[in-house]
Tab-separated table of C-alpha atoms in Angstrom:
chain	number	residue	atom	x	y	z
A	1	MET	CA	33.669	-50.921	26.800
A	2	LYS	CA	30.976	-49.455	25.275
A	3	LYS	CA	29.947	-46.214	27.920
A	4	PHE	CA	33.632	-45.432	27.466
A	5	SER	CA	33.769	-45.219	23.589
A	6	ILE	CA	30.057	-43.443	23.437
A	7	ALA	CA	31.358	-40.818	26.636
A	8	LEU	CA	34.789	-40.534	24.438
A	9	LEU	CA	32.752	-39.437	21.267
A	10	VAL	CA	30.532	-37.142	23.086
A	11	VAL	CA	33.584	-35.358	24.642
A	12	LEU	CA	35.440	-35.172	21.116
A	13	CYS	CA	32.525	-33.725	19.378
A	14	LEU	CA	31.867	-31.450	22.227
A	15	SER	CA	35.410	-29.995	22.422
A	16	PHE	CA	35.211	-29.863	18.351
A	17	ASN	CA	32.742	-27.181	18.538
A	18	MET	CA	34.075	-25.060	21.702
A	19	THR	CA	37.179	-24.193	19.478
A	20	MET	CA	35.196	-23.071	16.322
A	21	VAL	CA	35.462	-19.517	16.345
A	22	THR	CA	33.106	-17.388	13.812
A	23	SER	CA	35.408	-14.140	12.462
A	24	ILE	CA	33.125	-11.149	11.658
A	25	ALA	CA	34.875	-7.957	10.420
A	26	GLU	CA	33.921	-5.289	12.665
A	27	THR	CA	31.598	-2.558	11.583
A	28	LYS	CA	31.396	0.774	12.864
A	29	SER	CA	28.588	3.191	11.952
A	30	PHE	CA	29.094	6.783	12.317
A	31	LYS	CA	26.575	10.195	11.899
A	32	GLU	CA	27.127	13.609	11.190
A	33	GLY	CA	30.512	14.559	12.875
A	34	PHE	CA	34.149	15.285	12.572
A	35	TYR	CA	36.592	12.015	13.394
A	36	LYS	CA	39.953	11.476	13.915
A	37	VAL	CA	41.641	8.138	12.680
A	38	THR	CA	43.320	7.665	15.922
A	39	ASP	CA	40.255	7.968	17.956
A	40	LEU	CA	38.377	5.385	15.992
A	41	ASN	CA	41.012	2.939	16.462
A	42	PHE	CA	41.807	2.355	12.374
A	43	SER	CA	44.906	0.465	11.248
A	44	PRO	CA	46.798	2.157	8.920
A	45	ASP	CA	47.646	-1.227	7.056
A	46	ASN	CA	44.263	-2.202	6.713
A	47	ILE	CA	42.251	-1.275	3.108
A	48	TYR	CA	38.789	0.011	4.997
A	49	THR	CA	34.990	0.443	2.799
A	50	ILE	CA	32.662	2.913	3.479
A	51	GLN	CA	28.425	2.512	2.990
A	52	ASN	CA	25.415	4.631	3.562
A	53	VAL	CA	23.106	2.355	5.212
A	54	SER	CA	20.252	4.835	5.736
A	55	ALA	CA	17.268	4.303	3.163
A	56	THR	CA	16.411	8.255	2.647
A	57	ASP	CA	19.262	10.333	3.729
A	58	ARG	CA	22.544	11.218	1.352
A	59	VAL	CA	26.122	11.490	3.238
A	60	TYR	CA	29.065	13.339	2.088
A	61	VAL	CA	32.581	12.071	2.954
A	62	LEU	CA	35.556	14.282	3.244
A	63	ILE	CA	39.038	12.992	4.454
A	64	PHE	CA	41.610	15.309	5.128
A	65	ASP	CA	45.058	14.683	5.857
A	66	GLU	CA	47.406	16.866	8.628
A	67	ASN	CA	48.093	19.424	6.195
A	68	GLN	CA	43.595	20.103	6.203
A	69	THR	CA	43.839	19.131	2.531
A	70	VAL	CA	41.307	16.831	0.673
A	71	ILE	CA	42.932	13.432	0.424
A	72	GLN	CA	39.305	11.602	-0.728
A	73	SER	CA	35.951	12.811	-1.031
A	74	VAL	CA	32.892	10.493	-1.397
A	75	ARG	CA	29.086	11.063	-1.948
A	76	LEU	CA	27.273	8.862	-0.761
A	77	ARG	CA	23.449	8.212	-1.912
A	78	PRO	CA	20.636	5.846	0.345
A	79	LEU	CA	22.050	2.392	0.535
A	80	SER	CA	24.804	2.798	-1.217
A	81	SER	CA	27.152	0.021	-2.499
A	82	LYS	CA	30.530	-0.300	-0.657
A	83	TYR	CA	33.247	2.073	-1.796
A	84	ASN	CA	37.121	1.810	-1.046
A	85	LEU	CA	38.785	3.930	0.834
A	86	LEU	CA	42.292	5.228	0.514
A	87	PRO	CA	44.783	3.760	3.244
A	88	LEU	CA	44.132	6.106	6.448
A	89	GLU	CA	46.840	7.583	8.543
A	90	TYR	CA	46.731	8.113	11.798
A	91	GLU	CA	46.631	12.384	11.487
A	92	TYR	CA	44.036	11.946	9.049
A	93	ARG	CA	40.718	13.523	9.591
A	94	ILE	CA	37.086	12.402	8.338
A	95	VAL	CA	34.358	14.436	8.033
A	96	ILE	CA	30.834	13.238	7.745
A	97	VAL	CA	28.457	15.525	6.557
A	98	GLY	CA	24.418	14.731	6.397
A	99	ASP	CA	21.404	12.926	8.042
A	100	GLY	CA	22.786	8.964	7.221
A	101	ASP	CA	24.263	6.539	8.787
A	102	VAL	CA	27.883	5.813	7.397
A	103	ILE	CA	29.632	2.165	8.207
A	104	ILE	CA	33.284	1.634	7.764
A	105	SER	CA	34.525	-1.738	7.601
């Protein structure tokens, strides 16, 4: 009986460890360029944040709608804090100017 209870305890401990899932927000790093929201697989329902993770370079980010009208513009200093982006629609385009690395999460 003692062996059975120890074996059962071990199996239970192992099964609880296998079912634990760590959830981490997906971050995408971008360099200078033109990006379509459809190509980046962003969901229009989510609110995204943007951050410059470069230690030395500044970045300027522009978001255009389908009529090439600027919806939002953000200038990010090196190692900037996170800024909220407006809700991104599928037709929007994101333009990143500068040598820094931008993370959108």
